[in-house]
mmCIF file of C-alpha atoms in Angstrom:
data_model
loop_
_atom_site.group_PDB
_atom_site.id
_atom_site.type_symbol
_atom_site.label_atom_id
_atom_site.label_comp_id
_atom_site.label_asym_id
_atom_site.label_seq_id
_atom_site.Cartn_x
_atom_site.Cartn_y
_atom_site.Cartn_z
ATOM 1 C CA SER A 21 -101.573 -127.645 49.511
ATOM 2 C CA SER A 22 -102.414 -130.443 47.475
ATOM 3 C CA ARG A 23 -106.182 -130.869 46.651
ATOM 4 C CA GLY A 24 -106.094 -134.557 46.091
ATOM 5 C CA ILE A 25 -105.860 -134.513 42.661
ATOM 6 C CA THR A 26 -103.945 -137.413 40.900
ATOM 7 C CA GLY A 27 -102.776 -138.193 37.679
ATOM 8 C CA SER A 28 -100.030 -135.670 34.737
ATOM 9 C CA ALA A 29 -102.667 -134.650 33.068
ATOM 10 C CA THR A 30 -104.457 -133.028 35.521
ATOM 11 C CA ASP A 31 -101.172 -131.523 37.154
ATOM 12 C CA ALA A 32 -100.725 -130.349 33.749
ATOM 13 C CA MET A 33 -104.301 -128.508 33.781
ATOM 14 C CA LEU A 34 -103.370 -126.657 37.239
ATOM 15 C CA LEU A 35 -99.980 -126.029 36.550
ATOM 16 C CA LEU A 36 -101.430 -124.097 33.053
ATOM 17 C CA LEU A 37 -104.170 -122.779 34.945
ATOM 18 C CA ALA A 38 -101.431 -121.031 37.341
ATOM 19 C CA CYS A 39 -99.459 -119.711 34.271
ATOM 20 C CA SER A 40 -102.587 -118.042 33.348
ATOM 21 C CA ARG A 41 -102.747 -115.468 36.051
ATOM 22 C CA ALA A 42 -102.336 -111.702 35.014
ATOM 23 C CA ARG A 43 -98.874 -111.015 34.359
ATOM 24 C CA PRO A 44 -97.472 -107.962 36.033
ATOM 25 C CA PRO A 45 -97.062 -104.746 33.226
ATOM 26 C CA LEU A 46 -93.477 -104.510 31.252
ATOM 27 C CA ALA A 47 -90.649 -102.776 33.796
ATOM 28 C CA PRO A 48 -89.821 -99.128 32.760
ATOM 29 C CA ALA A 49 -86.919 -99.170 30.688
ATOM 30 C CA ALA A 50 -83.583 -98.268 32.085
ATOM 31 C CA SER A 51 -82.743 -94.885 32.636
ATOM 32 C CA PRO A 52 -80.212 -93.735 28.698
ATOM 33 C CA LEU A 53 -78.095 -91.468 31.582
ATOM 34 C CA ARG A 54 -76.902 -94.808 33.467
ATOM 35 C CA ALA A 55 -76.001 -96.975 30.330
ATOM 36 C CA SER A 56 -72.968 -97.436 29.496
ATOM 37 C CA ALA A 57 -73.149 -98.721 25.865
ATOM 38 C CA PRO A 58 -76.087 -98.136 23.507
ATOM 39 C CA GLN A 59 -76.754 -101.580 23.540
ATOM 40 C CA MET A 60 -77.591 -101.288 27.488
ATOM 41 C CA VAL A 61 -80.094 -98.506 26.434
ATOM 42 C CA PHE A 62 -81.811 -101.218 23.677
ATOM 43 C CA GLY A 63 -81.015 -103.905 24.757
ATOM 44 C CA PRO A 64 -79.292 -107.048 22.566
ATOM 45 C CA LYS A 65 -79.616 -107.103 19.311
ATOM 46 C CA LEU A 66 -82.362 -110.009 18.463
ATOM 47 C CA PRO A 67 -81.636 -113.152 16.598
ATOM 48 C CA PRO A 68 -83.592 -113.589 13.551
ATOM 49 C CA GLU A 69 -86.074 -116.532 15.187
ATOM 50 C CA VAL A 70 -86.656 -113.966 17.316
ATOM 51 C CA ALA A 71 -87.449 -110.572 15.407
ATOM 52 C CA VAL A 72 -89.653 -112.927 13.604
ATOM 53 C CA VAL A 73 -92.387 -112.145 16.133
ATOM 54 C CA LEU A 74 -92.749 -108.799 15.044
ATOM 55 C CA ARG A 75 -93.908 -109.182 11.471
ATOM 56 C CA PRO A 76 -97.861 -108.366 10.805
ATOM 57 C CA ALA A 77 -99.648 -111.603 11.979
ATOM 58 C CA TYR A 78 -101.253 -111.395 8.743
ATOM 59 C CA GLU A 79 -101.299 -110.753 5.329
ATOM 60 C CA GLY A 80 -103.912 -108.247 4.690
ATOM 61 C CA ALA A 81 -101.249 -105.970 6.860
ATOM 62 C CA ALA A 82 -99.688 -105.382 3.457
ATOM 63 C CA ARG A 83 -102.643 -104.409 1.379
ATOM 64 C CA GLY A 84 -103.682 -102.018 4.013
ATOM 65 C CA GLY A 85 -105.736 -104.169 6.803
ATOM 66 C CA GLU A 86 -105.027 -103.333 10.099
ATOM 67 C CA PRO A 87 -101.859 -105.925 11.297
ATOM 68 C CA PHE A 88 -102.410 -107.644 14.835
ATOM 69 C CA VAL A 89 -98.827 -106.621 16.200
ATOM 70 C CA VAL A 90 -97.318 -108.672 19.509
ATOM 71 C CA GLY A 91 -95.749 -105.929 21.379
ATOM 72 C CA THR A 92 -92.702 -103.703 20.407
ATOM 73 C CA GLU A 93 -89.107 -104.115 19.308
ATOM 74 C CA ALA A 94 -88.182 -102.022 23.082
ATOM 75 C CA GLU A 95 -91.126 -105.062 24.573
ATOM 76 C CA LEU A 96 -89.110 -108.249 22.476
ATOM 77 C CA ARG A 97 -85.568 -106.668 23.563
ATOM 78 C CA ALA A 98 -85.954 -106.696 27.083
ATOM 79 C CA ILE A 99 -87.706 -110.320 26.800
ATOM 80 C CA TRP A 100 -84.715 -111.262 25.103
ATOM 81 C CA SER A 101 -82.124 -109.858 27.728
ATOM 82 C CA ALA A 102 -84.811 -111.717 30.666
ATOM 83 C CA MET A 103 -84.395 -114.720 28.419
ATOM 84 C CA LEU A 104 -79.985 -114.186 28.247
ATOM 85 C CA LYS A 105 -80.134 -114.213 32.063
ATOM 86 C CA VAL A 106 -81.681 -116.712 33.389
ATOM 87 C CA TYR A 107 -80.176 -119.379 30.696
ATOM 88 C CA GLY A 108 -77.090 -118.304 31.279
ATOM 89 C CA ASN A 109 -76.341 -117.979 27.182
ATOM 90 C CA GLU A 110 -78.018 -117.087 23.802
ATOM 91 C CA ALA A 111 -77.718 -121.059 22.417
ATOM 92 C CA ASP A 112 -79.455 -122.234 25.357
ATOM 93 C CA ALA A 113 -81.955 -119.495 24.872
ATOM 94 C CA ARG A 114 -82.920 -119.965 20.875
ATOM 95 C CA LEU A 115 -83.306 -123.250 21.957
ATOM 96 C CA ALA A 116 -85.691 -121.991 24.230
ATOM 97 C CA VAL A 117 -87.567 -119.794 21.701
ATOM 98 C CA ALA A 118 -87.469 -123.039 19.436
ATOM 99 C CA ARG A 119 -89.363 -124.880 21.399
ATOM 100 C CA ASN A 120 -91.973 -123.000 22.899
ATOM 101 C CA GLN A 121 -92.085 -119.320 20.994
ATOM 102 C CA GLN A 122 -94.765 -118.045 22.849
ATOM 103 C CA VAL A 123 -92.329 -117.428 26.035
ATOM 104 C CA ILE A 124 -90.752 -113.983 24.064
ATOM 105 C CA LEU A 125 -94.689 -112.900 22.753
ATOM 106 C CA PRO A 126 -94.785 -109.034 25.085
ATOM 107 C CA TYR A 127 -98.329 -109.556 24.934
ATOM 108 C CA ILE A 128 -98.358 -112.512 27.213
ATOM 109 C CA ASN A 129 -94.885 -113.006 28.958
ATOM 110 C CA SER A 130 -92.879 -110.211 30.457
ATOM 111 C CA PRO A 131 -89.140 -109.829 32.016
ATOM 112 C CA ALA A 132 -90.549 -109.756 35.371
ATOM 113 C CA VAL A 133 -92.725 -113.114 34.677
ATOM 114 C CA ILE A 134 -89.487 -114.459 33.526
ATOM 115 C CA THR A 135 -86.697 -113.331 35.675
ATOM 116 C CA GLY A 136 -89.569 -114.044 38.465
ATOM 117 C CA ALA A 137 -90.263 -117.657 37.669
ATOM 118 C CA HIS A 138 -86.502 -118.166 37.441
ATOM 119 C CA ARG A 139 -86.118 -117.778 40.823
ATOM 120 C CA ALA A 140 -89.299 -119.327 42.520
ATOM 121 C CA LEU A 141 -87.510 -122.507 40.217
ATOM 122 C CA LEU A 142 -84.328 -121.712 41.797
ATOM 123 C CA GLN A 143 -85.440 -121.570 45.541
ATOM 124 C CA LYS A 144 -87.541 -124.887 44.982
ATOM 125 C CA PHE A 145 -85.351 -126.563 43.020
ATOM 126 C CA GLY A 146 -81.614 -125.447 42.972
ATOM 127 C CA ALA A 147 -79.720 -124.011 40.342
ATOM 128 C CA GLU A 148 -79.200 -127.444 38.338
ATOM 129 C CA ASP A 149 -82.595 -128.034 38.323
ATOM 130 C CA ALA A 150 -84.010 -125.254 37.664
ATOM 131 C CA ALA A 151 -81.427 -125.155 34.645
ATOM 132 C CA LYS A 152 -83.022 -128.657 33.595
ATOM 133 C CA ILE A 153 -86.636 -127.720 33.816
ATOM 134 C CA ILE A 154 -86.961 -124.618 32.071
ATOM 135 C CA ARG A 155 -84.675 -126.531 29.124
ATOM 136 C CA GLN A 156 -87.082 -129.110 29.236
ATOM 137 C CA ASN A 157 -90.190 -126.662 29.372
ATOM 138 C CA PRO A 158 -89.607 -122.718 28.224
ATOM 139 C CA GLY A 159 -93.010 -122.176 28.512
ATOM 140 C CA ILE A 160 -92.731 -122.906 32.786
ATOM 141 C CA LEU A 161 -90.832 -119.151 32.305
ATOM 142 C CA ALA A 162 -94.563 -117.651 31.447
ATOM 143 C CA CYS A 163 -95.909 -118.727 35.057
ATOM 144 C CA ASP A 164 -97.038 -116.231 37.495
ATOM 145 C CA PRO A 165 -94.148 -116.704 40.278
ATOM 146 C CA ALA A 166 -95.765 -116.462 42.993
ATOM 147 C CA ALA A 167 -98.175 -119.015 41.954
ATOM 148 C CA LEU A 168 -95.460 -121.219 41.057
ATOM 149 C CA ALA A 169 -93.776 -121.034 43.808
ATOM 150 C CA ALA A 170 -97.001 -122.293 45.616
ATOM 151 C CA THR A 171 -97.145 -125.195 43.130
ATOM 152 C CA PRO A 172 -96.201 -128.294 44.395
ATOM 153 C CA SER A 173 -93.115 -129.831 42.953
ATOM 154 C CA ARG A 174 -93.908 -132.871 41.868
ATOM 155 C CA ASP A 175 -96.287 -130.782 38.916
ATOM 156 C CA ILE A 176 -93.995 -128.844 38.039
ATOM 157 C CA GLU A 177 -91.945 -131.841 37.054
ATOM 158 C CA SER A 178 -94.275 -133.506 35.478
ATOM 159 C CA ALA A 179 -95.468 -130.633 33.531
#
């Protein structure tokens, strides 16, 4: 429902607020008994620009300090797999990461949020327009799917 607020900056802030809702936990890994190949168990190979987020967050870690690590390789592989699924190919998924690296950070996002947000966009806009939206604004895939589904279309398009 409309709150009577106009202006693209306000609309963008409302969308950002909707996106900042708590994310669902990372889905449990698939059982190795059901996987037919090692890649299915461990996820797709991570491109260097994706794997780089697993490096310790500051140089002091090399001197024995406690580094901040964004997540595990398994979490990152699961997120990358979800990105490949929604973008349909590695080239577009890599471009999305180059535009907005936050969408692949395990402490910010999860595969369930990525695929749920994409599903909400598909239902609201259809395949062609949803693909255009996620190419222009990859960060939308970090939005809470229920909040995104309830967000007015014009707010999503202008964000």
